[in-house]
């Protein structure tokens, strides 16, 4: 059994409530930090831990904290990014819903480290029931003296609020989130300046993901060095994985980074293998914005090494033969899945969620959706595949925020690894008119048709 840091007590009856959470060691990190550590010492522990942002980017959290401007004299803020919008990702919701005080404790300890006296949890509007759970937890923590003025007699003050977004994926980008929190349209800002210098209300601000902040209490209670011993290399600690698709045991799992993809996929402790006797076709390891990988690159890298659940191993080979750990949205496909249809579905999402600020993203995501829709519905043309590659290349790297990249990468990867499927859709439109075409006839059973000359 792997070590559990975040989910260790999630099944304790009543753990949602302050009394049960406190009885099980809750808020110990706040006591330790406020009574025995300076803010800088808390930051150093997080740096020592090697904890990387769990929202997708994987940037070292302690290093990000150390960038915050402490010399300007301006108020500082910690903002928790709970705008979990990445298709295939649902682990933050799980944490907030079932053990909300863990996030509240993390917010207090982390805010103390940053010298923030006013902090926010920005939650997506569709999580209204979770919003109510967090509000109740905050009120309980405040009643117990862990929020408000002079917390535990330390002289440290903190007010914490939950703010609901309006269901915009773009607000998962930290500067768009800040714009929305200020009451404006959620458009990403041009950087620099970075939020650590000029963020919320032009004050120094750190934005971290739910899972990242919820990990801080364990680090402070046990030490950054102990956390760094878990995992492998620069991928330290544990990671929550949202698993879905054609597997026996979908759900949220906490794994030690360094676990092999094969074991995660097939052991009874985790996903338990495929949900039927259909073979594995592809998987997306980090949510819809990362490149899809075909079966031959899932368990082994292109060099023949075991593929591991780490930032480095999943990206081994670059985008030619690798992908990204991202937010941990682990989506598994068997051979009845249509890669063209799934890619179109992702493109439809990114077109809908583009803020429209950048021309390449505003126009390009729409074009990709239309071309993919055309191919999937039997109206594809031979030149459409190269057209898609051309469009995605014009988007990638040419936008203010990463949404453009997130829209472009899956399209490029799908064509790179499954080009024959795209060609099949174009050459045999009558075969794919039924949306479940590969359920009745998986591509492996009709692939031989690609060798038959057609007029």
CSV table of C-alpha atoms in Angstrom, one decimal:
chain,number,residue,atom,x,y,z
A,1,UNK,CA,0.0,0.0,0.0
A,2,UNK,CA,1.3,3.4,-0.9
A,3,UNK,CA,1.6,6.2,1.7
A,4,UNK,CA,-1.5,8.4,1.9
A,5,UNK,CA,-1.0,12.1,2.8
A,6,UNK,CA,-4.2,13.7,1.5
A,7,UNK,CA,-6.7,10.8,1.6
A,8,UNK,CA,-5.4,9.2,4.8
A,9,UNK,CA,-8.4,10.2,6.9
A,10,UNK,CA,-11.0,11.0,4.2
A,11,UNK,CA,-13.1,7.9,5.2
A,12,UNK,CA,-13.2,8.7,8.9
A,13,UNK,CA,-16.9,9.2,9.8
A,14,UNK,CA,-17.7,12.8,10.3
A,15,UNK,CA,-14.4,14.1,9.1
A,16,UNK,CA,-16.2,17.0,7.3
A,17,UNK,CA,-16.9,18.6,10.7
A,18,UNK,CA,-14.4,20.6,12.7
A,19,UNK,CA,-14.7,18.5,15.8
A,20,UNK,CA,-13.9,15.2,14.1
A,21,UNK,CA,-11.2,16.7,12.0
A,22,UNK,CA,-9.6,18.4,15.0
A,23,UNK,CA,-9.8,15.1,17.0
A,24,UNK,CA,-7.8,13.4,14.2
A,25,UNK,CA,-4.9,15.8,14.3
A,26,UNK,CA,-6.4,18.6,12.3
A,27,UNK,CA,-5.0,22.2,12.4
A,28,UNK,CA,-1.7,20.9,14.0
A,29,UNK,CA,0.3,22.6,11.3
A,30,UNK,CA,-1.3,25.9,12.1
A,31,UNK,CA,-0.3,25.6,15.7
A,32,UNK,CA,3.2,24.5,14.8
A,33,UNK,CA,3.7,27.2,12.3
A,34,UNK,CA,2.3,30.1,14.3
A,35,UNK,CA,4.0,29.0,17.6
A,36,UNK,CA,7.4,27.7,16.5
A,37,UNK,CA,8.2,28.8,12.9
A,38,UNK,CA,8.7,32.1,11.2
A,39,UNK,CA,7.0,32.6,7.8
A,40,UNK,CA,10.3,32.2,6.0
A,41,UNK,CA,10.9,28.9,7.8
A,42,UNK,CA,7.5,27.6,6.5
A,43,UNK,CA,8.5,28.7,3.0
A,44,UNK,CA,11.8,26.9,3.3
A,45,UNK,CA,10.1,23.7,4.4
A,46,UNK,CA,7.9,23.8,1.3
A,47,UNK,CA,11.0,24.5,-0.9
A,48,UNK,CA,12.8,21.5,0.7
A,49,UNK,CA,9.8,19.3,0.1
A,50,UNK,CA,10.1,19.7,-3.7
A,51,UNK,CA,6.3,20.0,-3.8
A,52,UNK,CA,5.3,21.0,-7.3
A,53,UNK,CA,2.1,22.7,-8.3
A,54,UNK,CA,-0.6,20.1,-8.7
A,55,UNK,CA,-2.9,22.1,-11.0
A,56,UNK,CA,-1.1,21.1,-14.1
A,57,UNK,CA,2.0,23.2,-14.6
A,58,UNK,CA,4.2,21.4,-12.0
A,59,UNK,CA,6.1,24.5,-11.0
A,60,UNK,CA,7.9,24.2,-7.6
A,61,UNK,CA,5.5,25.6,-5.0
A,62,UNK,CA,8.1,26.8,-2.5
A,63,UNK,CA,10.0,28.6,-5.3
A,64,UNK,CA,6.8,30.3,-6.4
A,65,UNK,CA,6.2,31.5,-2.8
A,66,UNK,CA,9.7,32.9,-2.6
A,67,UNK,CA,9.0,35.2,-5.5
A,68,UNK,CA,6.3,37.2,-3.7
A,69,UNK,CA,7.2,40.8,-3.2
A,70,UNK,CA,7.8,41.5,0.5
A,71,UNK,CA,9.5,44.9,0.1
A,72,UNK,CA,6.8,47.0,-1.4
A,73,UNK,CA,4.8,47.2,1.9
A,74,UNK,CA,1.6,46.3,0.0
A,75,UNK,CA,-0.9,43.8,1.4
A,76,UNK,CA,-0.3,40.2,0.2
A,77,UNK,CA,-2.8,37.6,-0.8
A,78,UNK,CA,-3.1,33.9,-1.2
A,79,UNK,CA,-5.7,32.7,-3.7
A,80,UNK,CA,-6.6,29.1,-4.0
A,81,UNK,CA,-7.5,28.0,-7.5
A,82,UNK,CA,-10.5,25.7,-7.0
A,83,UNK,CA,-11.9,26.4,-10.5
A,84,UNK,CA,-11.4,22.8,-11.4
A,85,UNK,CA,-12.4,22.8,-15.1
A,86,UNK,CA,-10.1,20.5,-17.0
A,87,UNK,CA,-12.1,17.7,-18.6
A,88,UNK,CA,-11.2,14.4,-17.0
A,89,UNK,CA,-10.2,16.0,-13.7
A,90,UNK,CA,-12.3,15.9,-10.5
A,91,UNK,CA,-9.8,15.3,-7.7
A,92,UNK,CA,-10.0,18.8,-6.1
A,93,UNK,CA,-13.8,18.5,-5.9
A,94,UNK,CA,-13.3,15.2,-4.0
A,95,UNK,CA,-11.0,16.8,-1.5
A,96,UNK,CA,-13.2,19.8,-0.9
A,97,UNK,CA,-16.3,17.8,-0.6
A,98,UNK,CA,-15.2,15.1,1.8
A,99,UNK,CA,-12.4,16.7,3.8
A,100,UNK,CA,-12.8,20.5,3.5
A,101,UNK,CA,-10.9,21.4,6.7
A,102,UNK,CA,-7.7,20.0,5.1
A,103,UNK,CA,-7.9,22.8,2.5
A,104,UNK,CA,-8.8,25.4,5.2
A,105,UNK,CA,-5.9,24.4,7.3
A,106,UNK,CA,-3.6,24.5,4.3
A,107,UNK,CA,-4.9,28.0,3.5
A,108,UNK,CA,-4.1,29.3,7.0
A,109,UNK,CA,-0.6,27.8,7.2
A,110,UNK,CA,0.2,28.9,3.7
A,111,UNK,CA,-1.2,32.4,4.2
A,112,UNK,CA,1.0,32.8,7.3
A,113,UNK,CA,4.0,31.8,5.3
A,114,UNK,CA,3.3,34.5,2.7
A,115,UNK,CA,2.3,37.2,5.2
A,116,UNK,CA,-1.2,37.3,3.7
A,117,UNK,CA,-4.0,38.6,5.9
A,118,UNK,CA,-6.7,38.4,3.3
A,119,UNK,CA,-7.0,35.2,1.3
A,120,UNK,CA,-9.6,33.6,-1.1
A,121,UNK,CA,-10.7,30.3,-2.4
A,122,UNK,CA,-12.0,30.8,-6.0
A,123,UNK,CA,-14.3,27.9,-6.7
A,124,UNK,CA,-16.1,27.2,-10.0
A,125,UNK,CA,-19.8,28.1,-10.0
A,126,UNK,CA,-21.0,24.5,-10.7
A,127,UNK,CA,-19.6,23.4,-7.4
A,128,UNK,CA,-22.3,25.2,-5.4
A,129,UNK,CA,-22.8,22.3,-3.0
A,130,UNK,CA,-19.1,22.3,-2.4
A,131,UNK,CA,-19.1,26.1,-1.8
A,132,UNK,CA,-21.6,25.5,1.0
A,133,UNK,CA,-19.4,22.8,2.5
A,134,UNK,CA,-16.4,25.2,2.5
A,135,UNK,CA,-18.4,28.1,3.9
A,136,UNK,CA,-19.5,25.9,6.8
A,137,UNK,CA,-15.9,24.7,7.4
A,138,UNK,CA,-14.6,28.3,7.4
A,139,UNK,CA,-17.3,29.3,10.0
A,140,UNK,CA,-16.3,26.3,12.2
A,141,UNK,CA,-12.6,27.2,11.9
A,142,UNK,CA,-13.3,30.8,12.8
A,143,UNK,CA,-15.5,29.9,15.8
A,144,UNK,CA,-12.6,27.7,17.0
A,145,UNK,CA,-10.1,30.6,16.8
A,146,UNK,CA,-8.2,29.5,13.7
A,147,UNK,CA,-9.4,32.4,11.6
A,148,UNK,CA,-9.9,36.1,12.3
A,149,UNK,CA,-7.9,38.4,14.6
A,150,UNK,CA,-4.9,37.2,16.6
A,151,UNK,CA,-5.1,33.5,15.7
A,152,UNK,CA,-4.0,31.4,18.7
A,153,UNK,CA,-2.7,34.5,20.4
A,154,UNK,CA,0.1,34.8,17.8
A,155,UNK,CA,-0.7,38.3,16.6
A,156,UNK,CA,-1.4,36.9,13.1
A,157,UNK,CA,-4.7,37.9,11.5
A,158,UNK,CA,-6.4,36.2,8.6
A,159,UNK,CA,-9.7,36.5,6.9
A,160,UNK,CA,-10.6,33.8,4.4
A,161,UNK,CA,-13.5,34.0,1.9
A,162,UNK,CA,-14.9,31.7,-0.8
A,163,UNK,CA,-15.7,33.3,-4.1
A,164,UNK,CA,-17.8,31.6,-6.8
A,165,UNK,CA,-16.9,31.9,-10.4
A,166,UNK,CA,-19.3,31.7,-13.3
A,167,UNK,CA,-18.2,28.5,-14.9
A,168,UNK,CA,-15.5,29.7,-17.2
A,169,UNK,CA,-12.6,27.4,-17.9
A,170,UNK,CA,-10.4,30.3,-18.7
A,171,UNK,CA,-10.6,31.4,-15.1
A,172,UNK,CA,-8.4,28.4,-14.2
A,173,UNK,CA,-5.6,30.5,-15.6
A,174,UNK,CA,-4.3,32.4,-12.6
A,175,UNK,CA,-4.4,36.0,-14.1
A,176,UNK,CA,-7.9,35.4,-15.5
A,177,UNK,CA,-8.9,34.1,-12.1
A,178,UNK,CA,-7.6,37.3,-10.5
A,179,UNK,CA,-9.5,39.5,-13.0
A,180,UNK,CA,-12.7,37.6,-12.3
A,181,UNK,CA,-12.1,37.9,-8.5
A,182,UNK,CA,-11.8,41.6,-9.0
A,183,UNK,CA,-15.2,41.6,-10.6
A,184,UNK,CA,-14.1,41.9,-14.2
A,185,UNK,CA,-14.4,39.7,-17.3
A,186,UNK,CA,-12.1,36.7,-16.8
A,187,UNK,CA,-9.5,37.5,-19.5
A,188,UNK,CA,-5.8,36.5,-18.9
A,189,UNK,CA,-3.4,39.3,-18.3
A,190,UNK,CA,-0.2,39.9,-20.2
A,191,UNK,CA,2.8,39.0,-18.1
A,192,UNK,CA,5.0,40.6,-16.8
A,193,UNK,CA,4.1,41.8,-14.2
A,194,UNK,CA,3.6,38.4,-12.6
A,195,UNK,CA,1.0,38.0,-9.8
A,196,UNK,CA,3.9,37.7,-7.2
A,197,UNK,CA,4.6,41.4,-7.9
A,198,UNK,CA,1.2,42.7,-9.0
A,199,UNK,CA,-1.7,40.4,-8.7
A,200,UNK,CA,-5.1,40.8,-6.9
A,201,UNK,CA,-5.8,44.6,-6.7
A,202,UNK,CA,-2.2,45.1,-7.9
A,203,UNK,CA,-0.9,43.6,-4.7
A,204,UNK,CA,1.6,40.7,-4.4
A,205,UNK,CA,-0.4,37.5,-4.9
A,206,UNK,CA,0.3,33.7,-5.0
A,207,UNK,CA,-2.2,31.5,-6.7
A,208,UNK,CA,-2.0,27.8,-5.9
A,209,UNK,CA,-4.2,24.8,-6.7
A,210,UNK,CA,-6.4,23.0,-4.1
A,211,UNK,CA,-4.3,19.9,-4.0
A,212,UNK,CA,-1.1,21.9,-3.6
A,213,UNK,CA,-2.3,23.9,-0.6
A,214,UNK,CA,-3.9,20.8,1.0
A,215,UNK,CA,-0.5,19.1,1.0
A,216,UNK,CA,1.2,21.9,3.0
A,217,UNK,CA,-0.1,20.8,6.5
A,218,UNK,CA,1.6,17.4,6.2
A,219,UNK,CA,4.8,19.0,5.1
A,220,UNK,CA,4.8,21.3,8.1
A,221,UNK,CA,3.8,18.6,10.5
A,222,UNK,CA,6.4,16.1,9.3
A,223,UNK,CA,9.1,18.2,7.5
A,224,UNK,CA,9.9,19.0,3.9
A,225,UNK,CA,12.8,16.5,4.0
A,226,UNK,CA,10.4,13.7,4.9
A,227,UNK,CA,8.1,14.7,2.0
A,228,UNK,CA,11.0,14.7,-0.4
A,229,UNK,CA,11.8,11.1,0.5
A,230,UNK,CA,8.4,10.1,-1.0
A,231,UNK,CA,8.4,9.8,-4.8
A,232,UNK,CA,11.4,9.7,-7.1
A,233,UNK,CA,13.8,12.4,-8.3
A,234,UNK,CA,12.2,15.8,-8.9
A,235,UNK,CA,8.7,14.2,-8.7
A,236,UNK,CA,8.4,14.1,-4.9
A,237,UNK,CA,5.5,13.2,-2.7
A,238,UNK,CA,2.1,11.9,-3.7
A,239,UNK,CA,-0.3,12.9,-6.4
A,240,UNK,CA,-4.1,12.7,-6.7
A,241,UNK,CA,-5.2,11.0,-9.9
A,242,UNK,CA,-8.7,11.4,-11.4
A,243,UNK,CA,-9.2,8.1,-13.3
A,244,UNK,CA,-12.1,7.6,-15.8
A,245,UNK,CA,-12.8,5.7,-19.0
A,246,UNK,CA,-12.8,2.0,-19.8
A,247,UNK,CA,-11.3,0.8,-16.5
A,248,UNK,CA,-12.8,-1.4,-13.8
A,249,UNK,CA,-12.3,1.0,-10.9
A,250,UNK,CA,-12.6,4.6,-11.9
A,251,UNK,CA,-12.3,7.2,-9.2
A,252,UNK,CA,-9.8,9.4,-7.3
A,253,UNK,CA,-6.6,7.8,-6.2
A,254,UNK,CA,-3.6,9.0,-4.2
A,255,UNK,CA,-0.4,7.5,-5.6
A,256,UNK,CA,3.3,7.9,-4.7
A,257,UNK,CA,5.0,9.5,-7.7
A,258,UNK,CA,7.2,6.9,-9.3
A,259,UNK,CA,4.5,4.2,-9.5
A,260,UNK,CA,4.6,2.5,-12.8
A,261,UNK,CA,1.8,3.2,-15.2
A,262,UNK,CA,1.3,-0.6,-15.7
A,263,UNK,CA,0.8,-1.1,-11.9
A,264,UNK,CA,-1.6,1.8,-11.7
A,265,UNK,CA,-3.6,0.6,-14.6
A,266,UNK,CA,-3.7,-3.1,-13.7
A,267,UNK,CA,-3.3,-3.7,-10.0
A,268,UNK,CA,-6.4,-4.3,-7.8
A,269,UNK,CA,-5.3,-1.6,-5.5
A,270,UNK,CA,-5.8,1.0,-8.3
A,271,UNK,CA,-7.7,0.7,-11.6
A,272,UNK,CA,-7.9,-3.1,-11.8
A,273,UNK,CA,-7.4,-3.3,-15.5
A,274,UNK,CA,-9.7,-2.7,-18.4
A,275,UNK,CA,-13.5,-2.8,-17.7
A,276,UNK,CA,-14.1,-5.5,-20.4
A,277,UNK,CA,-12.1,-7.9,-22.5
A,278,UNK,CA,-11.6,-5.1,-25.1
A,279,UNK,CA,-7.9,-4.2,-25.5
A,280,UNK,CA,-6.3,-0.9,-24.4
A,281,UNK,CA,-6.1,1.6,-27.3
A,282,UNK,CA,-5.0,4.9,-25.9
A,283,UNK,CA,-4.8,7.1,-22.8
A,284,UNK,CA,-4.7,10.7,-21.8
A,285,UNK,CA,-2.6,11.0,-18.6
A,286,UNK,CA,-3.1,14.5,-17.5
A,287,UNK,CA,-6.5,15.9,-18.6
A,288,UNK,CA,-7.9,16.9,-22.0
A,289,UNK,CA,-5.1,19.5,-22.7
A,290,UNK,CA,-2.2,17.0,-22.8
A,291,UNK,CA,-1.3,14.8,-25.8
A,292,UNK,CA,-2.9,11.4,-26.1
A,293,UNK,CA,-0.6,8.3,-26.2
A,294,UNK,CA,-1.3,5.1,-28.1
A,295,UNK,CA,-1.1,1.7,-26.5
A,296,UNK,CA,2.5,1.0,-27.5
A,297,UNK,CA,3.7,4.1,-25.6
A,298,UNK,CA,1.7,3.8,-22.5
A,299,UNK,CA,3.6,1.2,-20.4
A,300,UNK,CA,7.0,1.8,-22.0
A,301,UNK,CA,8.7,4.9,-23.3
A,302,UNK,CA,10.1,5.0,-26.8
A,303,UNK,CA,13.5,3.9,-25.3
A,304,UNK,CA,11.9,0.8,-23.8
A,305,UNK,CA,12.0,2.0,-20.2
A,306,UNK,CA,9.0,1.5,-17.9
A,307,UNK,CA,6.7,4.5,-18.1
A,308,UNK,CA,6.2,5.9,-14.6
A,309,UNK,CA,3.6,8.1,-13.0
A,310,UNK,CA,6.0,11.1,-12.7
A,311,UNK,CA,6.4,14.5,-14.4
A,312,UNK,CA,9.6,13.4,-16.1
A,313,UNK,CA,8.7,9.9,-17.3
A,314,UNK,CA,5.3,10.8,-18.8
A,315,UNK,CA,7.0,13.6,-20.7
A,316,UNK,CA,9.9,11.4,-21.8
A,317,UNK,CA,10.3,11.7,-25.6
A,318,UNK,CA,8.7,15.1,-25.7
A,319,UNK,CA,5.5,15.4,-27.6
A,320,UNK,CA,6.7,13.0,-30.3
A,321,UNK,CA,6.4,10.0,-28.0
A,322,UNK,CA,5.5,11.4,-24.6
A,323,UNK,CA,2.8,13.5,-22.9
A,324,UNK,CA,2.4,15.3,-19.6
A,325,UNK,CA,1.2,14.4,-16.0
A,326,UNK,CA,-0.7,17.7,-16.0
A,327,UNK,CA,-3.6,17.8,-13.6
A,328,UNK,CA,-3.7,14.0,-13.3
A,329,UNK,CA,-6.9,13.6,-15.3
A,330,UNK,CA,-6.3,9.9,-16.4
A,331,UNK,CA,-8.6,9.0,-19.2
A,332,UNK,CA,-8.4,5.4,-20.6
A,333,UNK,CA,-9.8,4.3,-24.0
A,334,UNK,CA,-10.4,0.8,-25.3
A,335,UNK,CA,-10.5,-0.1,-29.0
A,336,UNK,CA,-14.2,0.9,-29.3
A,337,UNK,CA,-13.3,4.5,-28.8
A,338,UNK,CA,-13.1,6.8,-31.8
A,339,UNK,CA,-10.1,9.1,-31.5
A,340,UNK,CA,-11.5,11.5,-34.1
A,341,UNK,CA,-14.7,11.9,-32.2
A,342,UNK,CA,-12.9,12.4,-28.9
A,343,UNK,CA,-10.6,14.9,-30.4
A,344,UNK,CA,-13.5,16.8,-31.9
A,345,UNK,CA,-15.2,16.7,-28.5
A,346,UNK,CA,-12.1,18.3,-26.9
A,347,UNK,CA,-11.9,20.9,-29.6
A,348,UNK,CA,-15.5,21.8,-29.2
A,349,UNK,CA,-14.8,22.4,-25.5
A,350,UNK,CA,-11.8,24.7,-26.1
A,351,UNK,CA,-13.6,26.7,-28.8
A,352,UNK,CA,-16.5,27.3,-26.4
A,353,UNK,CA,-14.2,28.2,-23.5
A,354,UNK,CA,-11.8,30.5,-25.4
A,355,UNK,CA,-12.1,34.0,-24.0
A,356,UNK,CA,-11.6,35.4,-27.5
A,357,UNK,CA,-8.8,37.8,-26.5
A,358,UNK,CA,-6.2,36.4,-28.9
A,359,UNK,CA,-7.0,36.0,-32.6
A,360,UNK,CA,-5.1,32.7,-33.1
A,361,UNK,CA,-7.2,31.0,-30.3
A,362,UNK,CA,-10.4,32.8,-31.0
A,363,UNK,CA,-10.4,31.9,-34.7
A,364,UNK,CA,-8.3,28.8,-34.7
A,365,UNK,CA,-10.2,26.8,-32.1
A,366,UNK,CA,-13.4,27.4,-34.1
A,367,UNK,CA,-11.7,26.3,-37.3
A,368,UNK,CA,-10.4,23.1,-35.7
A,369,UNK,CA,-13.8,22.3,-34.3
A,370,UNK,CA,-15.5,22.8,-37.7
A,371,UNK,CA,-12.9,20.7,-39.6
A,372,UNK,CA,-13.0,17.9,-37.0
A,373,UNK,CA,-16.8,17.9,-37.1
A,374,UNK,CA,-16.7,17.6,-40.8
A,375,UNK,CA,-14.4,14.6,-40.7
A,376,UNK,CA,-16.3,12.9,-37.9
A,377,UNK,CA,-19.6,13.3,-39.8
A,378,UNK,CA,-18.5,11.9,-43.1
A,379,UNK,CA,-17.8,15.1,-45.0
A,380,UNK,CA,-14.0,15.1,-44.6
A,381,UNK,CA,-11.6,16.0,-47.4
A,382,UNK,CA,-8.1,14.6,-48.1
A,383,UNK,CA,-6.5,18.0,-47.3
A,384,UNK,CA,-8.3,18.3,-44.0
A,385,UNK,CA,-5.6,16.5,-42.0
A,386,UNK,CA,-2.8,18.9,-43.1
A,387,UNK,CA,-5.2,21.8,-42.6
A,388,UNK,CA,-5.7,20.7,-39.0
A,389,UNK,CA,-2.0,20.5,-38.5
A,390,UNK,CA,-1.5,23.9,-40.0
A,391,UNK,CA,-4.2,25.5,-37.8
A,392,UNK,CA,-2.9,24.0,-34.6
A,393,UNK,CA,0.7,25.1,-35.4
A,394,UNK,CA,-0.6,28.7,-35.8
A,395,UNK,CA,-2.3,28.6,-32.4
A,396,UNK,CA,0.5,26.9,-30.4
A,397,UNK,CA,2.8,29.4,-28.7
A,398,UNK,CA,1.0,32.4,-30.1
A,399,UNK,CA,-1.5,33.3,-27.3
A,400,UNK,CA,-1.4,35.2,-24.0
A,401,UNK,CA,-2.3,32.1,-21.9
A,402,UNK,CA,-1.9,28.4,-22.3
A,403,UNK,CA,-5.5,27.7,-23.4
A,404,UNK,CA,-4.4,28.0,-27.1
A,405,UNK,CA,-1.7,25.3,-26.5
A,406,UNK,CA,-4.2,23.2,-24.6
A,407,UNK,CA,-6.4,23.2,-27.7
A,408,UNK,CA,-3.6,22.6,-30.1
A,409,UNK,CA,-1.7,19.8,-28.5
A,410,UNK,CA,-4.4,17.2,-28.4
A,411,UNK,CA,-5.2,17.7,-32.1
A,412,UNK,CA,-1.5,17.4,-33.1
A,413,UNK,CA,-1.0,14.3,-31.0
A,414,UNK,CA,-4.2,12.6,-32.2
A,415,UNK,CA,-3.0,13.0,-35.8
A,416,UNK,CA,0.6,12.0,-35.0
A,417,UNK,CA,-0.4,8.7,-33.4
A,418,UNK,CA,-3.8,7.9,-35.1
A,419,UNK,CA,-3.5,9.4,-38.5
A,420,UNK,CA,-4.9,6.3,-40.2
A,421,UNK,CA,-8.1,6.7,-38.3
A,422,UNK,CA,-8.5,10.2,-39.7
A,423,UNK,CA,-7.8,8.9,-43.2
A,424,UNK,CA,-10.3,6.1,-42.6
A,425,UNK,CA,-13.0,8.6,-41.7
A,426,UNK,CA,-12.3,10.6,-44.9
A,427,UNK,CA,-12.0,7.6,-47.3
A,428,UNK,CA,-15.0,5.6,-45.9
A,429,UNK,CA,-17.6,8.1,-44.8
A,430,UNK,CA,-20.4,5.6,-45.0
A,431,UNK,CA,-18.7,3.5,-42.4
A,432,UNK,CA,-18.6,6.2,-39.7
A,433,UNK,CA,-22.1,7.7,-40.0
A,434,UNK,CA,-23.2,5.8,-36.9
A,435,UNK,CA,-21.6,7.6,-33.9
A,436,UNK,CA,-20.8,4.2,-32.4
A,437,UNK,CA,-19.0,3.0,-35.5
A,438,UNK,CA,-16.0,1.6,-33.7
A,439,UNK,CA,-18.2,-0.2,-31.1
A,440,UNK,CA,-19.6,-2.4,-33.8
A,441,UNK,CA,-16.4,-2.5,-35.9
A,442,UNK,CA,-13.2,-1.5,-34.0
A,443,UNK,CA,-10.6,0.1,-36.2
A,444,UNK,CA,-8.4,-2.9,-35.9
A,445,UNK,CA,-11.0,-5.0,-37.7
A,446,UNK,CA,-11.5,-2.6,-40.6
A,447,UNK,CA,-8.0,-1.3,-40.9
A,448,UNK,CA,-7.3,-3.7,-43.8
A,449,UNK,CA,-9.6,-1.6,-45.9
A,450,UNK,CA,-7.0,1.2,-45.9
A,451,UNK,CA,-4.9,-1.0,-48.2
A,452,UNK,CA,-7.7,-1.2,-50.8
A,453,UNK,CA,-7.5,1.3,-53.6
A,454,UNK,CA,-10.5,3.5,-53.7
A,455,UNK,CA,-11.6,5.9,-56.5
